[in-house]
Amino acid sequence: QVHLVESGGGLVQPGESLRLSCATSGSGFGISSAIWYRQAPGKERELVARITSSSRTDYADSVNGRFAISRDNAKNTVYLQMNSLKPEDTAVYYCHANILNSLGVPYSYWGQGTQVTVSS
């Protein structure tokens, strides 16, 4: 079975950086496209960043210019580089990805979520 594993969350001070990772398990599977979502306390889930199968990217206005989504196909991993972090970035971050199986058929998976806390 394919698993989508997130890592990289933690507690940082305002202005610092974190890099989140979203990686497939096993071999023979590649991430076609991916979206990073986040959900803060008392708020609805929001789209943070996305990357398409052709590596086009876009971002929420609240993170544009500070966050960057990227992909390393050799490692079957999608990243979210988060710079100049603000307290309002505090949330649980979730990766959602389309993964191609050995027949080239896409399936959607969710990561388990990783907590990002920005506080002084």
mmCIF file of N, CA and C in Angstrom:
data_model
loop_
_atom_site.group_PDB
_atom_site.id
_atom_site.type_symbol
_atom_site.label_atom_id
_atom_site.label_comp_id
_atom_site.label_asym_id
_atom_site.label_seq_id
_atom_site.Cartn_x
_atom_site.Cartn_y
_atom_site.Cartn_z
ATOM 1 N N GLN A 1 0.830 -1.186 0.000
ATOM 2 C CA GLN A 1 0.000 0.000 0.000
ATOM 3 C C GLN A 1 0.874 1.248 0.000
ATOM 4 N N VAL A 2 0.436 2.273 -0.687
ATOM 5 C CA VAL A 2 1.141 3.542 -0.726
ATOM 6 C C VAL A 2 0.774 4.351 0.509
ATOM 7 N N HIS A 3 1.787 4.938 1.120
ATOM 8 C CA HIS A 3 1.581 5.854 2.229
ATOM 9 C C HIS A 3 2.204 7.200 1.898
ATOM 10 N N LEU A 4 1.609 8.252 2.422
ATOM 11 C CA LEU A 4 2.098 9.603 2.236
ATOM 12 C C LEU A 4 2.500 10.117 3.608
ATOM 13 N N VAL A 5 3.785 10.348 3.805
ATOM 14 C CA VAL A 5 4.332 10.661 5.111
ATOM 15 C C VAL A 5 4.822 12.098 5.144
ATOM 16 N N GLU A 6 4.317 12.880 6.103
ATOM 17 C CA GLU A 6 4.729 14.258 6.278
ATOM 18 C C GLU A 6 5.740 14.370 7.413
ATOM 19 N N SER A 7 6.629 15.342 7.284
ATOM 20 C CA SER A 7 7.591 15.633 8.330
ATOM 21 C C SER A 7 8.039 17.080 8.208
ATOM 22 N N GLY A 8 8.733 17.574 9.223
ATOM 23 C CA GLY A 8 9.331 18.893 9.164
ATOM 24 C C GLY A 8 8.669 19.958 10.010
ATOM 25 N N GLY A 9 7.529 19.664 10.602
ATOM 26 C CA GLY A 9 6.874 20.639 11.446
ATOM 27 C C GLY A 9 7.615 20.844 12.752
ATOM 28 N N GLY A 10 7.209 21.869 13.484
ATOM 29 C CA GLY A 10 7.837 22.151 14.754
ATOM 30 C C GLY A 10 7.457 23.515 15.266
ATOM 31 N N LEU A 11 8.142 23.946 16.304
ATOM 32 C CA LEU A 11 7.922 25.247 16.924
ATOM 33 C C LEU A 11 9.094 26.154 16.585
ATOM 34 N N VAL A 12 8.790 27.319 16.013
ATOM 35 C CA VAL A 12 9.814 28.293 15.666
ATOM 36 C C VAL A 12 9.353 29.676 16.079
ATOM 37 N N GLN A 13 10.301 30.605 16.136
ATOM 38 C CA GLN A 13 9.989 31.990 16.428
ATOM 39 C C GLN A 13 9.618 32.745 15.157
ATOM 40 N N PRO A 14 8.870 33.836 15.277
ATOM 41 C CA PRO A 14 8.551 34.635 14.093
ATOM 42 C C PRO A 14 9.801 35.049 13.329
ATOM 43 N N GLY A 15 9.706 34.988 12.003
ATOM 44 C CA GLY A 15 10.820 35.329 11.142
ATOM 45 C C GLY A 15 11.691 34.156 10.749
ATOM 46 N N GLU A 16 11.561 33.044 11.431
ATOM 47 C CA GLU A 16 12.360 31.863 11.117
ATOM 48 C C GLU A 16 11.715 31.048 10.002
ATOM 49 N N SER A 17 12.371 29.960 9.631
ATOM 50 C CA SER A 17 11.946 29.158 8.492
ATOM 51 C C SER A 17 11.782 27.697 8.870
ATOM 52 N N LEU A 18 10.938 27.018 8.121
ATOM 53 C CA LEU A 18 10.768 25.577 8.202
ATOM 54 C C LEU A 18 10.595 25.028 6.793
ATOM 55 N N ARG A 19 10.957 23.771 6.616
ATOM 56 C CA ARG A 19 10.674 23.084 5.375
ATOM 57 C C ARG A 19 9.908 21.811 5.672
ATOM 58 N N LEU A 20 8.701 21.713 5.145
ATOM 59 C CA LEU A 20 7.887 20.529 5.289
ATOM 60 C C LEU A 20 8.142 19.577 4.128
ATOM 61 N N SER A 21 8.081 18.288 4.419
ATOM 62 C CA SER A 21 8.258 17.263 3.399
ATOM 63 C C SER A 21 7.029 16.377 3.343
ATOM 64 N N CYS A 22 6.723 15.919 2.157
ATOM 65 C CA CYS A 22 5.609 15.006 1.919
ATOM 66 C C CYS A 22 6.128 13.944 0.965
ATOM 67 N N ALA A 23 6.322 12.731 1.473
ATOM 68 C CA ALA A 23 7.013 11.697 0.716
ATOM 69 C C ALA A 23 6.174 10.438 0.586
ATOM 70 N N THR A 24 6.260 9.804 -0.556
ATOM 71 C CA THR A 24 5.620 8.511 -0.756
ATOM 72 C C THR A 24 6.483 7.410 -0.162
ATOM 73 N N SER A 25 5.840 6.325 0.220
ATOM 74 C CA SER A 25 6.550 5.166 0.728
ATOM 75 C C SER A 25 6.779 4.165 -0.395
ATOM 76 N N GLY A 26 7.744 3.276 -0.178
ATOM 77 C CA GLY A 26 8.028 2.244 -1.152
ATOM 78 C C GLY A 26 8.669 2.785 -2.415
ATOM 79 N N SER A 27 8.650 1.965 -3.432
ATOM 80 C CA SER A 27 9.227 2.330 -4.712
ATOM 81 C C SER A 27 8.222 2.083 -5.824
ATOM 82 N N GLY A 28 8.486 2.690 -6.959
ATOM 83 C CA GLY A 28 7.632 2.494 -8.106
ATOM 84 C C GLY A 28 6.421 3.408 -8.167
ATOM 85 N N PHE A 29 6.387 4.412 -7.293
ATOM 86 C CA PHE A 29 5.274 5.360 -7.275
ATOM 87 C C PHE A 29 5.831 6.774 -7.321
ATOM 88 N N GLY A 30 5.201 7.617 -8.110
ATOM 89 C CA GLY A 30 5.623 9.002 -8.242
ATOM 90 C C GLY A 30 4.484 9.970 -7.994
ATOM 91 N N ILE A 31 4.819 11.102 -7.405
ATOM 92 C CA ILE A 31 3.830 12.144 -7.152
ATOM 93 C C ILE A 31 3.625 12.947 -8.428
ATOM 94 N N SER A 32 2.389 12.974 -8.886
ATOM 95 C CA SER A 32 2.055 13.719 -10.089
ATOM 96 C C SER A 32 1.799 15.190 -9.788
ATOM 97 N N SER A 33 0.959 15.452 -8.803
ATOM 98 C CA SER A 33 0.645 16.809 -8.389
ATOM 99 C C SER A 33 0.343 16.788 -6.903
ATOM 100 N N ALA A 34 0.409 17.950 -6.275
ATOM 101 C CA ALA A 34 0.217 17.995 -4.834
ATOM 102 C C ALA A 34 -0.296 19.351 -4.395
ATOM 103 N N ILE A 35 -0.979 19.348 -3.266
ATOM 104 C CA ILE A 35 -1.481 20.558 -2.647
ATOM 105 C C ILE A 35 -1.145 20.509 -1.166
ATOM 106 N N TRP A 36 -0.677 21.618 -0.644
ATOM 107 C CA TRP A 36 -0.542 21.793 0.796
ATOM 108 C C TRP A 36 -1.733 22.590 1.315
ATOM 109 N N TYR A 37 -2.408 22.043 2.309
ATOM 110 C CA TYR A 37 -3.482 22.717 3.014
ATOM 111 C C TYR A 37 -3.039 22.987 4.445
ATOM 112 N N ARG A 38 -3.747 23.880 5.107
ATOM 113 C CA ARG A 38 -3.532 24.060 6.536
ATOM 114 C C ARG A 38 -4.856 24.380 7.210
ATOM 115 N N GLN A 39 -4.935 24.036 8.475
ATOM 116 C CA GLN A 39 -6.111 24.347 9.259
ATOM 117 C C GLN A 39 -5.673 24.873 10.619
ATOM 118 N N ALA A 40 -6.031 26.113 10.884
ATOM 119 C CA ALA A 40 -5.712 26.758 12.149
ATOM 120 C C ALA A 40 -6.902 26.641 13.090
ATOM 121 N N PRO A 41 -6.666 26.766 14.393
ATOM 122 C CA PRO A 41 -7.767 26.674 15.354
ATOM 123 C C PRO A 41 -8.876 27.674 15.049
ATOM 124 N N GLY A 42 -10.106 27.186 15.000
ATOM 125 C CA GLY A 42 -11.249 28.043 14.764
ATOM 126 C C GLY A 42 -11.449 28.477 13.332
ATOM 127 N N LYS A 43 -10.638 27.977 12.416
ATOM 128 C CA LYS A 43 -10.741 28.368 11.020
ATOM 129 C C LYS A 43 -10.975 27.148 10.135
ATOM 130 N N GLU A 44 -11.518 27.410 8.962
ATOM 131 C CA GLU A 44 -11.700 26.352 7.984
ATOM 132 C C GLU A 44 -10.367 25.996 7.330
ATOM 133 N N ARG A 45 -10.314 24.795 6.781
ATOM 134 C CA ARG A 45 -9.137 24.390 6.035
ATOM 135 C C ARG A 45 -8.946 25.307 4.837
ATOM 136 N N GLU A 46 -7.710 25.718 4.589
ATOM 137 C CA GLU A 46 -7.428 26.592 3.468
ATOM 138 C C GLU A 46 -6.290 26.034 2.624
ATOM 139 N N LEU A 47 -6.367 26.316 1.342
ATOM 140 C CA LEU A 47 -5.312 25.920 0.423
ATOM 141 C C LEU A 47 -4.140 26.882 0.578
ATOM 142 N N VAL A 48 -2.948 26.329 0.749
ATOM 143 C CA VAL A 48 -1.743 27.129 0.935
ATOM 144 C C VAL A 48 -0.940 27.225 -0.352
ATOM 145 N N ALA A 49 -0.677 26.081 -0.975
ATOM 146 C CA ALA A 49 0.137 26.045 -2.179
ATOM 147 C C ALA A 49 -0.179 24.784 -2.954
ATOM 148 N N ARG A 50 0.036 24.841 -4.258
ATOM 149 C CA ARG A 50 -0.168 23.657 -5.068
ATOM 150 C C ARG A 50 0.850 23.622 -6.192
ATOM 151 N N ILE A 51 1.145 22.408 -6.643
ATOM 152 C CA ILE A 51 2.039 22.199 -7.758
ATOM 153 C C ILE A 51 1.384 21.190 -8.687
ATOM 154 N N THR A 52 1.378 21.492 -9.977
ATOM 155 C CA THR A 52 0.735 20.632 -10.956
ATOM 156 C C THR A 52 1.713 19.606 -11.498
ATOM 157 N N SER A 53 1.195 18.706 -12.323
ATOM 158 C CA SER A 53 2.038 17.686 -12.938
ATOM 159 C C SER A 53 3.086 18.285 -13.863
ATOM 160 N N SER A 54 2.833 19.483 -14.367
ATOM 161 C CA SER A 54 3.796 20.181 -15.201
ATOM 162 C C SER A 54 4.643 21.171 -14.408
ATOM 163 N N SER A 55 4.555 21.097 -13.069
ATOM 164 C CA SER A 55 5.363 21.887 -12.137
ATOM 165 C C SER A 55 4.986 23.359 -12.086
ATOM 166 N N ARG A 56 3.792 23.695 -12.531
ATOM 167 C CA ARG A 56 3.283 25.036 -12.263
ATOM 168 C C ARG A 56 2.889 25.134 -10.800
ATOM 169 N N THR A 57 3.075 26.299 -10.219
ATOM 170 C CA THR A 57 2.783 26.511 -8.809
ATOM 171 C C THR A 57 1.911 27.740 -8.614
ATOM 172 N N ASP A 58 1.129 27.738 -7.541
ATOM 173 C CA ASP A 58 0.437 28.937 -7.113
ATOM 174 C C ASP A 58 0.224 28.878 -5.608
ATOM 175 N N TYR A 59 -0.120 30.029 -5.026
ATOM 176 C CA TYR A 59 -0.107 30.184 -3.583
ATOM 177 C C TYR A 59 -1.270 31.028 -3.107
ATOM 178 N N ALA A 60 -1.647 30.813 -1.860
ATOM 179 C CA ALA A 60 -2.596 31.698 -1.220
ATOM 180 C C ALA A 60 -1.978 33.080 -1.050
ATOM 181 N N ASP A 61 -2.805 34.112 -1.113
ATOM 182 C CA ASP A 61 -2.296 35.472 -0.970
ATOM 183 C C ASP A 61 -1.553 35.665 0.355
ATOM 184 N N SER A 62 -1.997 34.978 1.390
ATOM 185 C CA SER A 62 -1.415 35.159 2.705
ATOM 186 C C SER A 62 0.020 34.642 2.811
ATOM 187 N N VAL A 63 0.434 33.767 1.895
ATOM 188 C CA VAL A 63 1.780 33.198 1.954
ATOM 189 C C VAL A 63 2.598 33.509 0.720
ATOM 190 N N ASN A 64 1.999 34.114 -0.276
ATOM 191 C CA ASN A 64 2.700 34.408 -1.520
ATOM 192 C C ASN A 64 3.932 35.273 -1.255
ATOM 193 N N GLY A 65 5.058 34.844 -1.800
ATOM 194 C CA GLY A 65 6.314 35.541 -1.590
ATOM 195 C C GLY A 65 7.105 35.027 -0.415
ATOM 196 N N ARG A 66 6.469 34.265 0.469
ATOM 197 C CA ARG A 66 7.160 33.712 1.630
ATOM 198 C C ARG A 66 7.320 32.200 1.552
ATOM 199 N N PHE A 67 6.353 31.524 0.942
ATOM 200 C CA PHE A 67 6.368 30.066 0.842
ATOM 201 C C PHE A 67 6.700 29.644 -0.582
ATOM 202 N N ALA A 68 7.267 28.460 -0.725
ATOM 203 C CA ALA A 68 7.564 27.895 -2.032
ATOM 204 C C ALA A 68 7.337 26.390 -2.013
ATOM 205 N N ILE A 69 6.556 25.905 -2.956
ATOM 206 C CA ILE A 69 6.331 24.475 -3.103
ATOM 207 C C ILE A 69 7.236 23.960 -4.214
ATOM 208 N N SER A 70 7.798 22.778 -4.018
ATOM 209 C CA SER A 70 8.689 22.196 -5.007
ATOM 210 C C SER A 70 8.598 20.680 -4.936
ATOM 211 N N ARG A 71 9.232 20.033 -5.892
ATOM 212 C CA ARG A 71 9.179 18.576 -5.976
ATOM 213 C C ARG A 71 10.538 18.027 -6.359
ATOM 214 N N ASP A 72 10.910 16.919 -5.738
ATOM 215 C CA ASP A 72 12.110 16.179 -6.090
ATOM 216 C C ASP A 72 11.650 14.800 -6.549
ATOM 217 N N ASN A 73 11.577 14.606 -7.850
ATOM 218 C CA ASN A 73 11.055 13.353 -8.383
ATOM 219 C C ASN A 73 11.926 12.151 -8.017
ATOM 220 N N ALA A 74 13.235 12.356 -7.921
ATOM 221 C CA ALA A 74 14.135 11.267 -7.576
ATOM 222 C C ALA A 74 13.859 10.727 -6.176
ATOM 223 N N LYS A 75 13.381 11.592 -5.286
ATOM 224 C CA LYS A 75 13.084 11.198 -3.913
ATOM 225 C C LYS A 75 11.599 10.984 -3.671
ATOM 226 N N ASN A 76 10.780 11.158 -4.703
ATOM 227 C CA ASN A 76 9.328 11.027 -4.574
ATOM 228 C C ASN A 76 8.798 11.876 -3.427
ATOM 229 N N THR A 77 9.233 13.120 -3.395
ATOM 230 C CA THR A 77 8.934 14.002 -2.284
ATOM 231 C C THR A 77 8.509 15.377 -2.783
ATOM 232 N N VAL A 78 7.509 15.952 -2.130
ATOM 233 C CA VAL A 78 7.091 17.329 -2.332
ATOM 234 C C VAL A 78 7.446 18.112 -1.080
ATOM 235 N N TYR A 79 7.942 19.324 -1.268
ATOM 236 C CA TYR A 79 8.369 20.165 -0.161
ATOM 237 C C TYR A 79 7.537 21.436 -0.089
ATOM 238 N N LEU A 80 7.460 21.991 1.098
ATOM 239 C CA LEU A 80 6.935 23.329 1.292
ATOM 240 C C LEU A 80 7.948 24.106 2.112
ATOM 241 N N GLN A 81 8.678 24.997 1.450
ATOM 242 C CA GLN A 81 9.625 25.861 2.131
ATOM 243 C C GLN A 81 8.878 27.075 2.663
ATOM 244 N N MET A 82 8.959 27.301 3.960
ATOM 245 C CA MET A 82 8.230 28.373 4.609
ATOM 246 C C MET A 82 9.235 29.330 5.240
ATOM 247 N N ASN A 83 9.307 30.535 4.701
ATOM 248 C CA ASN A 83 10.217 31.553 5.196
ATOM 249 C C ASN A 83 9.437 32.693 5.839
ATOM 250 N N SER A 84 10.138 33.473 6.639
ATOM 251 C CA SER A 84 9.545 34.642 7.299
ATOM 252 C C SER A 84 8.235 34.289 7.981
ATOM 253 N N LEU A 85 8.265 33.231 8.751
ATOM 254 C CA LEU A 85 7.043 32.718 9.369
ATOM 255 C C LEU A 85 6.449 33.720 10.348
ATOM 256 N N LYS A 86 5.126 33.753 10.382
ATOM 257 C CA LYS A 86 4.361 34.643 11.235
ATOM 258 C C LYS A 86 3.498 33.818 12.182
ATOM 259 N N PRO A 87 3.104 34.389 13.313
ATOM 260 C CA PRO A 87 2.221 33.646 14.219
ATOM 261 C C PRO A 87 0.946 33.153 13.546
ATOM 262 N N GLU A 88 0.416 33.908 12.595
ATOM 263 C CA GLU A 88 -0.799 33.497 11.914
ATOM 264 C C GLU A 88 -0.595 32.307 10.979
ATOM 265 N N ASP A 89 0.652 31.885 10.771
ATOM 266 C CA ASP A 89 0.925 30.665 10.019
ATOM 267 C C ASP A 89 0.748 29.410 10.867
ATOM 268 N N THR A 90 0.537 29.578 12.155
ATOM 269 C CA THR A 90 0.354 28.438 13.042
ATOM 270 C C THR A 90 -0.863 27.629 12.623
ATOM 271 N N ALA A 91 -0.664 26.346 12.376
ATOM 272 C CA ALA A 91 -1.731 25.474 11.900
ATOM 273 C C ALA A 91 -1.194 24.056 11.783
ATOM 274 N N VAL A 92 -2.103 23.126 11.551
ATOM 275 C CA VAL A 92 -1.723 21.793 11.125
ATOM 276 C C VAL A 92 -1.688 21.804 9.601
ATOM 277 N N TYR A 93 -0.583 21.377 9.038
ATOM 278 C CA TYR A 93 -0.394 21.392 7.596
ATOM 279 C C TYR A 93 -0.560 19.979 7.044
ATOM 280 N N TYR A 94 -1.351 19.871 5.988
ATOM 281 C CA TYR A 94 -1.654 18.591 5.367
ATOM 282 C C TYR A 94 -1.228 18.595 3.906
ATOM 283 N N CYS A 95 -0.630 17.507 3.493
ATOM 284 C CA CYS A 95 -0.285 17.291 2.100
ATOM 285 C C CYS A 95 -1.328 16.391 1.457
ATOM 286 N N HIS A 96 -1.782 16.773 0.290
ATOM 287 C CA HIS A 96 -2.677 15.944 -0.508
ATOM 288 C C HIS A 96 -2.053 15.788 -1.883
ATOM 289 N N ALA A 97 -1.872 14.546 -2.316
ATOM 290 C CA ALA A 97 -1.130 14.310 -3.543
ATOM 291 C C ALA A 97 -1.812 13.280 -4.419
ATOM 292 N N ASN A 98 -1.665 13.467 -5.711
ATOM 293 C CA ASN A 98 -2.029 12.462 -6.695
ATOM 294 C C ASN A 98 -0.785 11.649 -7.000
ATOM 295 N N ILE A 99 -0.893 10.336 -6.838
ATOM 296 C CA ILE A 99 0.235 9.434 -7.004
ATOM 297 C C ILE A 99 -0.091 8.434 -8.100
ATOM 298 N N LEU A 100 0.851 8.241 -9.000
ATOM 299 C CA LEU A 100 0.677 7.289 -10.087
ATOM 300 C C LEU A 100 1.161 5.911 -9.658
ATOM 301 N N ASN A 101 0.325 4.892 -9.895
ATOM 302 C CA ASN A 101 0.762 3.542 -9.603
ATOM 303 C C ASN A 101 1.561 2.981 -10.777
ATOM 304 N N SER A 102 1.891 1.687 -10.710
ATOM 305 C CA SER A 102 2.747 1.083 -11.724
ATOM 306 C C SER A 102 2.107 1.060 -13.102
ATOM 307 N N LEU A 103 0.797 1.198 -13.167
ATOM 308 C CA LEU A 103 0.085 1.237 -14.438
ATOM 309 C C LEU A 103 -0.174 2.663 -14.911
ATOM 310 N N GLY A 104 0.309 3.631 -14.161
ATOM 311 C CA GLY A 104 0.111 5.019 -14.526
ATOM 312 C C GLY A 104 -1.255 5.564 -14.154
ATOM 313 N N VAL A 105 -1.953 4.881 -13.269
ATOM 314 C CA VAL A 105 -3.273 5.306 -12.839
ATOM 315 C C VAL A 105 -3.136 6.151 -11.574
ATOM 316 N N PRO A 106 -3.722 7.353 -11.545
ATOM 317 C CA PRO A 106 -3.562 8.219 -10.378
ATOM 318 C C PRO A 106 -4.515 7.866 -9.237
ATOM 319 N N TYR A 107 -4.013 7.967 -8.027
ATOM 320 C CA TYR A 107 -4.791 7.833 -6.814
ATOM 321 C C TYR A 107 -4.462 9.004 -5.904
ATOM 322 N N SER A 108 -5.444 9.423 -5.112
ATOM 323 C CA SER A 108 -5.264 10.545 -4.208
ATOM 324 C C SER A 108 -5.028 10.058 -2.788
ATOM 325 N N TYR A 109 -4.088 10.707 -2.097
ATOM 326 C CA TYR A 109 -3.734 10.349 -0.728
ATOM 327 C C TYR A 109 -3.557 11.605 0.104
ATOM 328 N N TRP A 110 -3.825 11.464 1.390
ATOM 329 C CA TRP A 110 -3.583 12.518 2.368
ATOM 330 C C TRP A 110 -2.421 12.144 3.266
ATOM 331 N N GLY A 111 -1.591 13.131 3.584
ATOM 332 C CA GLY A 111 -0.617 12.958 4.640
ATOM 333 C C GLY A 111 -1.293 13.015 5.996
ATOM 334 N N GLN A 112 -0.551 12.645 7.028
ATOM 335 C CA GLN A 112 -1.139 12.560 8.364
ATOM 336 C C GLN A 112 -1.250 13.908 9.059
ATOM 337 N N GLY A 113 -0.651 14.930 8.504
ATOM 338 C CA GLY A 113 -0.646 16.256 9.109
ATOM 339 C C GLY A 113 0.583 16.472 9.971
ATOM 340 N N THR A 114 1.089 17.695 9.947
ATOM 341 C CA THR A 114 2.215 18.053 10.799
ATOM 342 C C THR A 114 1.968 19.441 11.386
ATOM 343 N N GLN A 115 2.230 19.583 12.673
ATOM 344 C CA GLN A 115 1.942 20.824 13.386
ATOM 345 C C GLN A 115 3.060 21.833 13.183
ATOM 346 N N VAL A 116 2.683 23.040 12.786
ATOM 347 C CA VAL A 116 3.600 24.166 12.703
ATOM 348 C C VAL A 116 3.132 25.222 13.693
ATOM 349 N N THR A 117 3.992 25.591 14.609
ATOM 350 C CA THR A 117 3.672 26.604 15.603
ATOM 351 C C THR A 117 4.706 27.715 15.534
ATOM 352 N N VAL A 118 4.241 28.936 15.352
ATOM 353 C CA VAL A 118 5.103 30.106 15.272
ATOM 354 C C VAL A 118 4.753 31.008 16.445
ATOM 355 N N SER A 119 5.669 31.129 17.371
ATOM 356 C CA SER A 119 5.399 31.866 18.597
ATOM 357 C C SER A 119 6.691 32.408 19.176
ATOM 358 N N SER A 120 6.604 33.591 19.757
ATOM 359 C CA SER A 120 7.735 34.180 20.448
ATOM 360 C C SER A 120 7.741 33.822 21.926
#
